[in-house]
Amino acid sequence: MEEDIDTRKINNSFLRDHSYATEADIISTVEFNHTGELLATGDKGGRVVIFQREQESKNQVHRRGEYNVYSTFQSHEPEFDYLKSLEIEEKINKIRWLPQQNAAYFLLSTNDKTVKLWKVSERDKRPEGYNLKDEEGRLRDPATITTLRVPVLRPMDLMVEATPRRVFANAHTYHINSISVNSDYETYMSADDLRINLWNFEITNQSFNIVDIKPANMEELTEVITAAEFHPHHCNTFVYSSSKGTIRLCDMRASALCDRHTKFFEEPEDPSNRSFFSEIISSISDVKFSHSGRYIMTRDYLTVKVWDLNMENRPIETYQVHDYLRSKLCSLYENDCIFDKFECVWNGSDRQGLITSHVTAVGDKVAWNAKMSAFIGDWTDVPEIACPPQKKKVYFQETLTFLSTEIMPPLQGWNSISASLLPAPRGLNHSITLMCPRRDSGDPPA
């Protein structure tokens, strides 16, 4: 079985040597659809690549994580804001799937300024027998058409089409950092550094501002919005986090502009742990509701916290991540690594979680540069992993295979996972999502 894994062929588009990879090839976001059958990745070049789960791999334990390329399309192009003399990158910041209602798939993708709704559909038949056009493909004169021939559908090779159905633009002054689909499936919200807007899927030229924290004097600005998400069941409720480490729960029934939050989650700071870097490392980079809607998971630089919606003064669980880096914060600050953003996500049963971390490639081995602790699960220390020479390039270039085969159990039941590739001064760093198994009892090993 190990030989089969080691010799498994990856899709040709991901078999490139790393020396030929460009900045545009770096993956910036990854998202499973609700069933786990499709996996969408966005990169810095504005492309979206959709992978489909290999049907034959479902019954084979060691191949359950195999995904093949299903569709590739250019989602965003580089633009230039002439009013502000600002270049707008094509990099995909976030991807969110809509629940499937028919044979087609729909997803949202966004760069810094524009959100797009895409329809991905299959076509294996084409109509033939039209008599409205001549041999050269031009429309005939209606006066010359005496009969109308009914076209016949003929089979053709399967073709996957990606069509932009909506473009939501010109609503954000600052960079978009989050998009979230509402549980009513009619609206979604997009959040930037200072504002959150509510959109209707059918209306592209108008959005409703539901949160605005921009002060009248920008010199008085003390925090920015870092992430936002809708409640999984209550379409009127959403949560957003800030760079000060706080979480606000808002109810749109209370007012049109949610200047006043319904609940405010903040953990009092321990004065003994106060340092120059406290404000930086306390900034929340991601927030996620559990599927039940009862809990919130937040991620900052060194911790993962789980909050109960009924308890605002402190989290019910706090898990240390990268704790050994506390003594190295000065070095991380100098090379800007302290500003890296990490993600978190729940699994389908709310009993396990995924968090992102850095992995550094050294020689022929891939070693974790941080011990990962589970939250709502078994404490685990990810061991050093031997990297087969024949797959070394695949590790460096193909993150999805790295995640789904050698170190991770089957991804069944997981509805989301994120990963990105980050260039590093020494070697190549991968910011990769890790899975933390469940903890039933016992303390983490020393």
C-alpha positions as a LaTeX table, in Angstrom:
\begin{tabular}{lrrr}
\hline
Residue & $x$ (\AA) & $y$ (\AA) & $z$ (\AA) \\
\hline
Met1 & 0.00 & 0.00 & 0.00 \\
Glu2 & 2.89 & 2.37 & 0.79 \\
Glu3 & 4.39 & 1.76 & $-2.63$ \\
Asp4 & 1.04 & 2.59 & $-4.18$ \\
Ile5 & 0.90 & 5.87 & $-2.29$ \\
Asp6 & 4.48 & 6.81 & $-3.13$ \\
Thr7 & 4.10 & 6.07 & $-6.82$ \\
Arg8 & 0.68 & 7.61 & $-7.24$ \\
Lys9 & 0.57 & 10.05 & $-10.11$ \\
Ile10 & $-0.60$ & 13.58 & $-9.47$ \\
Asn11 & $-2.39$ & 15.63 & $-12.08$ \\
Asn12 & 0.01 & 16.99 & $-14.68$ \\
Ser13 & $-0.86$ & 20.57 & $-13.84$ \\
Phe14 & 0.63 & 20.06 & $-10.39$ \\
Leu15 & 3.70 & 18.06 & $-11.40$ \\
Arg16 & 5.82 & 21.08 & $-12.18$ \\
Asp17 & 9.24 & 21.49 & $-10.64$ \\
His18 & 9.17 & 24.26 & $-8.05$ \\
Ser19 & 11.82 & 26.21 & $-9.93$ \\
Tyr20 & 9.28 & 26.79 & $-12.71$ \\
Ala21 & 6.49 & 27.89 & $-10.39$ \\
Thr22 & 5.74 & 31.59 & $-10.41$ \\
Glu23 & 4.29 & 33.95 & $-7.85$ \\
Ala24 & 0.90 & 33.57 & $-9.55$ \\
Asp25 & 0.89 & 29.82 & $-8.83$ \\
Ile26 & 0.93 & 30.27 & $-5.06$ \\
Ile27 & $-2.31$ & 28.99 & $-3.53$ \\
Ser28 & $-4.08$ & 31.66 & $-1.49$ \\
Thr29 & $-7.29$ & 29.92 & $-0.40$ \\
Val30 & $-8.90$ & 26.47 & $-0.39$ \\
Glu31 & $-12.51$ & 25.49 & 0.23 \\
Phe32 & $-14.51$ & 22.23 & 0.14 \\
Asn33 & $-18.12$ & 22.28 & $-0.97$ \\
His34 & $-20.80$ & 21.10 & 1.45 \\
Thr35 & $-20.57$ & 17.43 & 0.44 \\
Gly36 & $-16.79$ & 17.23 & 0.21 \\
Glu37 & $-17.02$ & 16.03 & $-3.40$ \\
Leu38 & $-15.49$ & 19.22 & $-4.79$ \\
Leu39 & $-12.50$ & 21.22 & $-3.62$ \\
Ala40 & $-11.89$ & 24.73 & $-4.93$ \\
Thr41 & $-8.52$ & 26.46 & $-4.75$ \\
Gly42 & $-7.72$ & 30.07 & $-5.53$ \\
Asp43 & $-4.25$ & 31.40 & $-6.29$ \\
Lys44 & $-2.41$ & 34.69 & $-6.53$ \\
Gly45 & $-2.90$ & 34.71 & $-10.29$ \\
Gly46 & $-6.68$ & 35.08 & $-9.90$ \\
Arg47 & $-7.40$ & 31.52 & $-11.04$ \\
Val48 & $-9.83$ & 29.08 & $-9.47$ \\
Val49 & $-9.09$ & 25.37 & $-9.85$ \\
Ile50 & $-11.84$ & 22.94 & $-8.85$ \\
Phe51 & $-10.95$ & 19.38 & $-7.95$ \\
Gln52 & $-13.44$ & 16.51 & $-7.93$ \\
Arg53 & $-13.13$ & 13.53 & $-5.64$ \\
Glu54 & $-12.03$ & 10.36 & $-7.40$ \\
Gln55 & $-15.07$ & 8.07 & $-7.37$ \\
Glu56 & $-13.00$ & 4.89 & $-7.41$ \\
Ser57 & $-11.12$ & 6.02 & $-4.31$ \\
Lys58 & $-14.17$ & 6.02 & $-2.03$ \\
Asn59 & $-13.95$ & 2.29 & $-1.36$ \\
Gln60 & $-10.16$ & 2.23 & $-0.99$ \\
Val61 & $-8.94$ & 3.43 & 2.38 \\
His62 & $-5.54$ & 4.69 & 1.23 \\
Arg63 & $-7.04$ & 6.59 & $-1.72$ \\
Arg64 & $-9.97$ & 8.36 & $-0.08$ \\
Gly65 & $-8.28$ & 11.71 & $-0.36$ \\
Glu66 & $-7.67$ & 11.64 & $-4.11$ \\
Tyr67 & $-9.02$ & 14.58 & $-6.09$ \\
Asn68 & $-8.63$ & 15.19 & $-9.82$ \\
Val69 & $-8.89$ & 18.49 & $-11.67$ \\
Tyr70 & $-12.53$ & 19.13 & $-12.57$ \\
Ser71 & $-12.48$ & 22.69 & $-13.90$ \\
Thr72 & $-10.10$ & 25.64 & $-14.16$ \\
Phe73 & $-11.08$ & 29.22 & $-14.90$ \\
Gln74 & $-9.80$ & 32.76 & $-14.53$ \\
Ser75 & $-11.88$ & 34.41 & $-11.83$ \\
His76 & $-10.23$ & 37.82 & $-11.46$ \\
Glu77 & $-7.90$ & 39.97 & $-13.53$ \\
Pro78 & $-5.52$ & 42.68 & $-12.27$ \\
Glu79 & $-7.13$ & 46.12 & $-12.27$ \\
Phe80 & $-6.10$ & 49.68 & $-11.59$ \\
Asp81 & $-8.02$ & 52.23 & $-9.56$ \\
Tyr82 & $-7.28$ & 55.46 & $-11.41$ \\
Leu83 & $-9.05$ & 57.55 & $-8.79$ \\
Lys84 & $-6.69$ & 56.43 & $-6.05$ \\
Ser85 & $-3.74$ & 55.43 & $-8.26$ \\
Leu86 & $-3.93$ & 51.99 & $-6.70$ \\
Glu87 & $-3.27$ & 48.64 & $-8.32$ \\
Ile88 & $-5.84$ & 45.96 & $-7.45$ \\
Glu89 & $-4.35$ & 42.48 & $-7.29$ \\
Glu90 & $-6.06$ & 39.54 & $-8.93$ \\
Lys91 & $-5.25$ & 37.27 & $-5.97$ \\
Ile92 & $-8.23$ & 35.25 & $-4.71$ \\
Asn93 & $-8.76$ & 36.04 & $-1.02$ \\
Lys94 & $-11.73$ & 33.80 & $-0.26$ \\
Ile95 & $-13.96$ & 31.19 & $-1.88$ \\
Arg96 & $-17.36$ & 30.16 & $-0.54$ \\
Trp97 & $-19.66$ & 27.49 & $-1.97$ \\
Leu98 & $-23.42$ & 27.81 & $-2.09$ \\
Pro99 & $-25.51$ & 24.74 & $-1.24$ \\
Gln100 & $-26.29$ & 22.76 & $-4.37$ \\
Gln101 & $-29.89$ & 23.16 & $-5.55$ \\
Asn102 & $-29.68$ & 21.48 & $-8.96$ \\
Ala103 & $-27.15$ & 19.85 & $-11.25$ \\
Ala104 & $-25.00$ & 23.00 & $-11.35$ \\
Tyr105 & $-22.64$ & 24.28 & $-8.67$ \\
Phe106 & $-22.39$ & 27.89 & $-7.51$ \\
Leu107 & $-19.55$ & 29.56 & $-5.67$ \\
Leu108 & $-18.43$ & 33.02 & $-4.61$ \\
Ser109 & $-14.88$ & 34.21 & $-5.15$ \\
Thr110 & $-13.37$ & 37.53 & $-4.16$ \\
Asn111 & $-10.19$ & 39.51 & $-4.49$ \\
Asp112 & $-9.51$ & 42.74 & $-2.59$ \\
Lys113 & $-12.39$ & 44.69 & $-4.15$ \\
Thr114 & $-14.79$ & 42.57 & $-6.21$ \\
Val115 & $-16.94$ & 39.54 & $-5.40$ \\
Lys116 & $-18.11$ & 37.27 & $-8.22$ \\
Leu117 & $-20.77$ & 34.57 & $-8.34$ \\
Trp118 & $-19.81$ & 31.66 & $-10.59$ \\
Lys119 & $-21.92$ & 28.86 & $-12.03$ \\
Val120 & $-20.08$ & 25.62 & $-12.77$ \\
Ser121 & $-22.06$ & 23.14 & $-14.88$ \\
Glu122 & $-21.56$ & 20.10 & $-17.07$ \\
Arg123 & $-22.60$ & 19.70 & $-20.70$ \\
Asp124 & $-22.47$ & 16.38 & $-22.56$ \\
Lys125 & $-25.03$ & 17.08 & $-25.34$ \\
Arg126 & $-25.25$ & 19.67 & $-28.08$ \\
Pro127 & $-28.22$ & 20.66 & $-30.25$ \\
Glu128 & $-28.01$ & 19.87 & $-33.96$ \\
Gly129 & $-30.38$ & 20.39 & $-36.87$ \\
Tyr130 & $-31.02$ & 24.13 & $-36.65$ \\
Asn131 & $-32.04$ & 25.64 & $-39.98$ \\
Leu132 & $-31.93$ & 29.27 & $-38.81$ \\
Lys133 & $-28.31$ & 29.67 & $-39.95$ \\
Asp134 & $-26.63$ & 29.12 & $-43.29$ \\
Glu135 & $-23.50$ & 27.06 & $-43.93$ \\
Glu136 & $-21.27$ & 29.95 & $-42.87$ \\
Gly137 & $-23.03$ & 30.32 & $-39.52$ \\
Arg138 & $-24.90$ & 33.53 & $-40.34$ \\
Leu139 & $-28.58$ & 33.98 & $-39.51$ \\
Arg140 & $-30.85$ & 33.48 & $-42.49$ \\
Asp141 & $-33.33$ & 36.08 & $-43.63$ \\
Pro142 & $-36.61$ & 35.24 & $-41.83$ \\
Ala143 & $-38.46$ & 35.74 & $-45.14$ \\
Thr144 & $-36.54$ & 32.83 & $-46.68$ \\
Ile145 & $-37.31$ & 30.38 & $-43.87$ \\
Thr146 & $-40.44$ & 28.43 & $-44.76$ \\
Thr147 & $-40.12$ & 25.66 & $-42.18$ \\
Leu148 & $-38.79$ & 25.49 & $-38.67$ \\
Arg149 & $-36.77$ & 22.39 & $-37.93$ \\
Val150 & $-36.76$ & 21.04 & $-34.37$ \\
Pro151 & $-33.15$ & 20.56 & $-33.22$ \\
Val152 & $-31.94$ & 17.19 & $-31.96$ \\
Leu153 & $-29.61$ & 16.75 & $-28.99$ \\
Arg154 & $-26.51$ & 14.76 & $-29.87$ \\
Pro155 & $-24.03$ & 13.34 & $-27.34$ \\
Met156 & $-20.63$ & 15.02 & $-27.07$ \\
Asp157 & $-17.56$ & 14.82 & $-24.87$ \\
Leu158 & $-18.21$ & 16.01 & $-21.34$ \\
Met159 & $-17.41$ & 19.70 & $-20.97$ \\
Val160 & $-17.37$ & 21.64 & $-17.70$ \\
Glu161 & $-18.28$ & 25.30 & $-18.08$ \\
Ala162 & $-17.69$ & 28.11 & $-15.59$ \\
Thr163 & $-19.90$ & 31.14 & $-16.16$ \\
Pro164 & $-19.91$ & 34.42 & $-14.17$ \\
Arg165 & $-23.53$ & 35.01 & $-13.15$ \\
Arg166 & $-23.09$ & 38.09 & $-10.97$ \\
Val167 & $-20.35$ & 40.66 & $-10.33$ \\
Phe168 & $-20.58$ & 42.61 & $-7.07$ \\
Ala169 & $-18.22$ & 45.58 & $-7.29$ \\
Asn170 & $-17.62$ & 49.17 & $-6.18$ \\
Ala171 & $-18.81$ & 48.72 & $-2.61$ \\
His172 & $-15.57$ & 48.42 & $-0.63$ \\
Thr173 & $-13.04$ & 51.16 & $-0.03$ \\
Tyr174 & $-10.73$ & 48.83 & 1.85 \\
His175 & $-9.54$ & 45.29 & 1.18 \\
Ile176 & $-12.11$ & 42.50 & 1.50 \\
Asn177 & $-11.02$ & 39.91 & 4.06 \\
Ser178 & $-14.16$ & 37.79 & 4.47 \\
Ile179 & $-17.28$ & 36.65 & 2.67 \\
Ser180 & $-20.02$ & 34.55 & 4.24 \\
Val181 & $-23.21$ & 33.06 & 2.78 \\
Asn182 & $-26.35$ & 33.53 & 4.85 \\
Ser183 & $-28.52$ & 30.60 & 5.91 \\
Asp184 & $-31.43$ & 32.05 & 3.90 \\
Tyr185 & $-29.31$ & 31.49 & 0.75 \\
Glu186 & $-30.63$ & 34.77 & $-0.62$ \\
Thr187 & $-28.01$ & 37.07 & 0.87 \\
Tyr188 & $-24.35$ & 37.11 & 1.79 \\
Met189 & $-22.01$ & 39.57 & 3.46 \\
Ser190 & $-18.58$ & 40.86 & 2.58 \\
Ala191 & $-16.26$ & 42.43 & 5.14 \\
Asp192 & $-13.28$ & 44.72 & 4.74 \\
Asp193 & $-11.09$ & 46.41 & 7.34 \\
Leu194 & $-13.72$ & 48.91 & 8.49 \\
Arg195 & $-17.09$ & 47.93 & 7.05 \\
Ile196 & $-19.38$ & 44.96 & 6.50 \\
Asn197 & $-21.87$ & 45.00 & 3.62 \\
Leu198 & $-24.96$ & 42.85 & 3.07 \\
Trp199 & $-25.74$ & 41.77 & $-0.50$ \\
Asn200 & $-28.67$ & 40.13 & $-2.22$ \\
Phe201 & $-27.61$ & 37.58 & $-4.82$ \\
Glu202 & $-30.01$ & 39.10 & $-7.36$ \\
Ile203 & $-28.88$ & 42.71 & $-6.92$ \\
Thr204 & $-25.38$ & 43.68 & $-7.99$ \\
Asn205 & $-25.54$ & 47.48 & $-7.97$ \\
Gln206 & $-26.58$ & 47.98 & $-4.35$ \\
Ser207 & $-25.50$ & 46.67 & $-0.97$ \\
Phe208 & $-26.50$ & 47.56 & 2.58 \\
Asn209 & $-23.89$ & 48.68 & 5.07 \\
Ile210 & $-24.57$ & 46.79 & 8.31 \\
Val211 & $-21.35$ & 47.54 & 10.23 \\
Asp212 & $-19.21$ & 50.67 & 10.00 \\
Ile213 & $-16.42$ & 51.21 & 12.53 \\
Lys214 & $-14.63$ & 53.96 & 10.61 \\
Pro215 & $-14.10$ & 56.94 & 12.95 \\
Ala216 & $-14.69$ & 60.51 & 11.83 \\
Asn217 & $-10.98$ & 61.13 & 12.35 \\
Met218 & $-8.80$ & 58.29 & 11.09 \\
Glu219 & $-6.17$ & 59.22 & 13.68 \\
Glu220 & $-8.58$ & 57.87 & 16.28 \\
Leu221 & $-8.69$ & 54.43 & 14.64 \\
Thr222 & $-7.84$ & 51.76 & 17.23 \\
Glu223 & $-8.96$ & 48.51 & 15.61 \\
Val224 & $-9.97$ & 46.95 & 12.31 \\
Ile225 & $-12.29$ & 44.12 & 11.31 \\
Thr226 & $-10.36$ & 40.90 & 10.66 \\
Ala227 & $-13.07$ & 38.29 & 9.94 \\
Ala228 & $-16.86$ & 37.91 & 9.81 \\
Glu229 & $-19.32$ & 35.04 & 9.50 \\
Phe230 & $-23.07$ & 34.43 & 9.53 \\
His231 & $-24.74$ & 32.15 & 12.06 \\
Pro232 & $-25.35$ & 28.74 & 10.43 \\
His233 & $-29.07$ & 28.71 & 11.30 \\
His234 & $-30.26$ & 32.22 & 12.23 \\
Cys235 & $-30.17$ & 34.49 & 9.19 \\
Asn236 & $-30.36$ & 37.62 & 11.34 \\
Thr237 & $-27.25$ & 36.87 & 13.40 \\
Phe238 & $-23.60$ & 37.28 & 12.51 \\
Val239 & $-20.28$ & 37.66 & 14.28 \\
Tyr240 & $-17.14$ & 39.61 & 13.48 \\
Ser241 & $-13.72$ & 39.78 & 15.09 \\
Ser242 & $-11.23$ & 42.61 & 15.44 \\
Ser243 & $-7.52$ & 43.24 & 15.67 \\
Lys244 & $-7.89$ & 43.92 & 19.41 \\
Gly245 & $-8.85$ & 40.30 & 20.05 \\
Thr246 & $-12.55$ & 40.97 & 20.59 \\
Ile247 & $-15.60$ & 39.28 & 19.07 \\
Arg248 & $-18.94$ & 40.99 & 18.54 \\
Leu249 & $-22.22$ & 39.19 & 17.96 \\
Cys250 & $-24.79$ & 41.32 & 16.12 \\
Asp251 & $-28.51$ & 40.96 & 15.44 \\
Met252 & $-29.82$ & 42.65 & 12.30 \\
Arg253 & $-33.33$ & 42.73 & 13.79 \\
Ala254 & $-32.18$ & 45.28 & 16.35 \\
Ser255 & $-31.25$ & 47.97 & 13.83 \\
Ala256 & $-30.36$ & 48.44 & 10.20 \\
Leu257 & $-26.83$ & 49.53 & 11.12 \\
Cys258 & $-25.39$ & 47.22 & 13.76 \\
Asp259 & $-23.32$ & 49.85 & 15.55 \\
Arg260 & $-24.29$ & 48.28 & 18.84 \\
His261 & $-23.50$ & 44.64 & 19.33 \\
Thr262 & $-25.76$ & 42.13 & 21.05 \\
Lys263 & $-22.90$ & 40.31 & 22.74 \\
Phe264 & $-19.27$ & 41.16 & 23.29 \\
Phe265 & $-16.69$ & 38.43 & 23.82 \\
Glu266 & $-13.35$ & 39.38 & 25.33 \\
Glu267 & $-10.92$ & 37.65 & 27.64 \\
Pro268 & $-9.26$ & 39.88 & 30.26 \\
Glu269 & $-5.54$ & 40.19 & 29.67 \\
Asp270 & $-3.15$ & 38.77 & 32.24 \\
Pro271 & $-0.88$ & 41.68 & 33.28 \\
Ser272 & 1.99 & 39.27 & 33.90 \\
Asn273 & 1.97 & 38.28 & 30.21 \\
Arg274 & 1.88 & 41.84 & 28.92 \\
Ser275 & 4.60 & 42.67 & 26.41 \\
Phe276 & 5.40 & 44.92 & 23.47 \\
Phe277 & 3.90 & 42.32 & 21.12 \\
Ser278 & 0.69 & 41.63 & 23.08 \\
Glu279 & $-1.57$ & 43.67 & 20.80 \\
Ile280 & $-0.12$ & 42.10 & 17.66 \\
Ile281 & $-0.42$ & 38.47 & 18.73 \\
Ser282 & $-3.90$ & 39.00 & 20.22 \\
Ser283 & $-5.33$ & 40.05 & 16.85 \\
Ile284 & $-7.90$ & 37.47 & 15.75 \\
Ser285 & $-7.25$ & 36.25 & 12.22 \\
Asp286 & $-10.24$ & 33.92 & 11.85 \\
Val287 & $-13.60$ & 33.23 & 13.47 \\
Lys288 & $-15.92$ & 30.29 & 12.82 \\
Phe289 & $-19.33$ & 29.23 & 14.13 \\
Ser290 & $-19.76$ & 25.58 & 15.01 \\
His291 & $-22.32$ & 23.77 & 12.87 \\
Ser292 & $-24.72$ & 23.70 & 15.81 \\
Gly293 & $-24.38$ & 27.46 & 16.19 \\
Arg294 & $-23.68$ & 27.13 & 19.92 \\
Tyr295 & $-19.94$ & 27.77 & 19.87 \\
Ile296 & $-17.45$ & 30.10 & 18.22 \\
Met297 & $-13.86$ & 29.21 & 17.43 \\
Thr298 & $-11.28$ & 31.98 & 17.09 \\
Arg299 & $-7.66$ & 31.90 & 16.02 \\
Asp300 & $-4.92$ & 34.34 & 16.91 \\
Tyr301 & $-1.18$ & 34.01 & 16.49 \\
Leu302 & $-0.47$ & 31.76 & 19.48 \\
Thr303 & $-3.82$ & 30.37 & 20.61 \\
Val304 & $-7.08$ & 28.81 & 19.52 \\
Lys305 & $-10.09$ & 29.63 & 21.67 \\
Val306 & $-13.55$ & 28.14 & 21.82 \\
Trp307 & $-16.33$ & 30.39 & 23.10 \\
Asp308 & $-19.82$ & 29.52 & 24.30 \\
Leu309 & $-22.41$ & 32.00 & 23.06 \\
Asn310 & $-23.86$ & 32.07 & 26.56 \\
Met311 & $-20.58$ & 33.10 & 28.24 \\
Glu312 & $-18.97$ & 36.33 & 27.13 \\
Asn313 & $-16.30$ & 36.94 & 29.78 \\
Arg314 & $-13.91$ & 34.12 & 28.88 \\
Pro315 & $-13.54$ & 31.19 & 26.47 \\
Ile316 & $-14.49$ & 27.70 & 27.59 \\
Glu317 & $-11.35$ & 26.26 & 26.00 \\
Thr318 & $-7.96$ & 27.77 & 25.19 \\
Tyr319 & $-5.30$ & 25.81 & 23.33 \\
Gln320 & $-1.73$ & 26.97 & 22.98 \\
Val321 & $-0.28$ & 26.87 & 19.48 \\
His322 & 3.34 & 27.85 & 18.74 \\
Asp323 & 3.84 & 28.48 & 22.46 \\
Tyr324 & 7.58 & 28.04 & 22.12 \\
Leu325 & 7.62 & 31.05 & 19.79 \\
Arg326 & 6.91 & 33.44 & 22.67 \\
Ser327 & 10.64 & 33.77 & 23.26 \\
Lys328 & 11.24 & 34.46 & 19.56 \\
Leu329 & 8.64 & 37.18 & 18.95 \\
Cys330 & 11.31 & 39.82 & 18.44 \\
Ser331 & 12.85 & 37.90 & 15.53 \\
Leu332 & 9.41 & 37.19 & 14.08 \\
Tyr333 & 8.61 & 40.89 & 14.26 \\
Glu334 & 11.78 & 41.82 & 12.40 \\
Asn335 & 10.99 & 39.55 & 9.44 \\
Asp336 & 7.22 & 40.31 & 9.54 \\
Cys337 & 6.30 & 36.68 & 10.26 \\
Ile338 & 4.45 & 37.86 & 13.35 \\
Phe339 & 1.82 & 39.35 & 11.04 \\
Asp340 & 1.01 & 36.02 & 9.35 \\
Lys341 & $-2.68$ & 35.11 & 9.37 \\
Phe342 & $-3.90$ & 31.62 & 10.22 \\
Glu343 & $-7.29$ & 29.94 & 9.90 \\
Cys344 & $-9.41$ & 27.50 & 11.84 \\
Val345 & $-12.45$ & 25.40 & 11.02 \\
Trp346 & $-14.77$ & 22.83 & 12.59 \\
Asn347 & $-15.38$ & 19.37 & 11.22 \\
Gly348 & $-18.86$ & 18.12 & 10.42 \\
Ser349 & $-19.62$ & 16.85 & 13.93 \\
Asp350 & $-18.18$ & 19.87 & 15.82 \\
Arg351 & $-15.98$ & 17.45 & 17.75 \\
Gln352 & $-12.76$ & 18.10 & 15.86 \\
Gly353 & $-11.03$ & 21.09 & 14.41 \\
Leu354 & $-8.49$ & 22.19 & 11.86 \\
Ile355 & $-5.91$ & 24.89 & 12.38 \\
Thr356 & $-3.23$ & 26.34 & 10.14 \\
Ser357 & 0.46 & 26.46 & 10.91 \\
His358 & 3.85 & 26.70 & 9.25 \\
Val359 & 5.78 & 23.74 & 7.95 \\
Thr360 & 9.39 & 24.13 & 6.91 \\
Ala361 & 11.04 & 21.90 & 4.34 \\
Val362 & 14.58 & 20.94 & 5.33 \\
Gly363 & 16.63 & 18.66 & 3.08 \\
Asp364 & 14.86 & 15.39 & 2.37 \\
Lys365 & 12.51 & 15.71 & 5.34 \\
Val366 & 9.51 & 17.81 & 6.17 \\
Ala367 & 9.51 & 18.77 & 9.84 \\
Trp368 & 6.86 & 20.66 & 11.75 \\
Asn369 & 8.35 & 23.76 & 13.31 \\
Ala370 & 5.64 & 23.89 & 15.95 \\
Lys371 & 3.84 & 21.38 & 18.12 \\
Met372 & 0.13 & 21.39 & 17.41 \\
Ser373 & $-2.37$ & 20.91 & 20.19 \\
Ala374 & $-5.90$ & 19.72 & 19.61 \\
Phe375 & $-8.94$ & 21.69 & 20.57 \\
Ile376 & $-12.02$ & 19.68 & 21.41 \\
Gly377 & $-9.93$ & 16.60 & 20.78 \\
Asp378 & $-6.98$ & 14.34 & 21.57 \\
Trp379 & $-3.73$ & 16.23 & 22.08 \\
Thr380 & $-1.34$ & 15.28 & 19.33 \\
Asp381 & 2.24 & 16.05 & 18.45 \\
Val382 & 2.70 & 15.70 & 14.72 \\
Pro383 & 5.89 & 13.68 & 14.18 \\
Glu384 & 8.65 & 14.38 & 11.75 \\
Ile385 & 7.69 & 12.97 & 8.38 \\
Ala386 & 10.10 & 11.34 & 5.98 \\
Cys387 & 9.73 & 12.71 & 2.48 \\
Pro388 & 10.35 & 10.12 & $-0.26$ \\
Pro389 & 12.89 & 11.55 & $-2.74$ \\
Gln390 & 10.65 & 10.81 & $-5.70$ \\
Lys391 & 7.87 & 12.90 & $-4.15$ \\
Lys392 & 9.93 & 15.74 & $-2.82$ \\
Lys393 & 8.92 & 18.13 & $-5.58$ \\
Val394 & 5.30 & 17.15 & $-5.15$ \\
Tyr395 & 5.40 & 18.12 & $-1.49$ \\
Phe396 & 6.79 & 21.51 & $-2.34$ \\
Gln397 & 4.38 & 22.14 & $-5.18$ \\
Glu398 & 1.24 & 20.14 & $-4.49$ \\
Thr399 & $-0.19$ & 20.98 & $-1.10$ \\
Leu400 & $-3.44$ & 19.08 & $-1.57$ \\
Thr401 & $-1.75$ & 15.70 & $-1.95$ \\
Phe402 & 0.51 & 16.48 & 0.97 \\
Leu403 & $-2.52$ & 17.16 & 3.13 \\
Ser404 & $-4.70$ & 14.28 & 2.10 \\
Thr405 & $-2.38$ & 11.28 & 1.98 \\
Glu406 & 0.76 & 11.11 & 4.08 \\
Ile407 & $-0.24$ & 12.92 & 7.27 \\
Met408 & $-4.01$ & 13.20 & 7.30 \\
Pro409 & $-6.70$ & 10.56 & 7.73 \\
Pro410 & $-9.51$ & 10.47 & 5.17 \\
Leu411 & $-11.22$ & 13.83 & 4.86 \\
Gln412 & $-14.74$ & 12.41 & 5.10 \\
Gly413 & $-17.03$ & 14.63 & 7.12 \\
Trp414 & $-14.87$ & 17.74 & 6.71 \\
Asn415 & $-16.64$ & 20.58 & 4.98 \\
Ser416 & $-13.76$ & 23.01 & 4.85 \\
Ile417 & $-10.00$ & 23.18 & 4.85 \\
Ser418 & $-7.54$ & 25.91 & 4.00 \\
Ala419 & $-3.93$ & 26.03 & 2.93 \\
Ser420 & $-1.54$ & 28.41 & 1.27 \\
Leu421 & 2.05 & 28.39 & 0.09 \\
Leu422 & 4.33 & 31.10 & 1.38 \\
Pro423 & 7.79 & 31.93 & 0.01 \\
Ala424 & 10.50 & 32.10 & 2.66 \\
Pro425 & 14.02 & 33.52 & 2.75 \\
Arg426 & 15.42 & 30.12 & 3.64 \\
Gly427 & 13.93 & 27.06 & 2.01 \\
Leu428 & 10.20 & 26.96 & 1.38 \\
Asn429 & 7.54 & 27.40 & 4.02 \\
His430 & 4.07 & 25.96 & 3.67 \\
Ser431 & 1.23 & 27.40 & 5.66 \\
Ile432 & $-0.82$ & 24.23 & 5.94 \\
Thr433 & $-4.02$ & 23.23 & 7.65 \\
Leu434 & $-3.58$ & 20.50 & 10.24 \\
Met435 & $-6.16$ & 18.17 & 11.72 \\
Cys436 & $-6.31$ & 17.67 & 15.47 \\
Pro437 & $-7.87$ & 14.39 & 16.70 \\
Arg438 & $-10.32$ & 14.24 & 19.54 \\
Arg439 & $-9.28$ & 14.23 & 23.21 \\
Asp440 & $-11.23$ & 11.94 & 25.49 \\
Ser441 & $-8.95$ & 12.07 & 28.52 \\
Gly442 & $-5.43$ & 12.75 & 29.64 \\
Asp443 & $-3.06$ & 15.67 & 29.35 \\
Pro444 & $-0.73$ & 16.50 & 26.51 \\
Pro445 & 2.68 & 14.93 & 26.71 \\
Ala446 & 5.54 & 17.02 & 28.02 \\
\hline
\end{tabular}
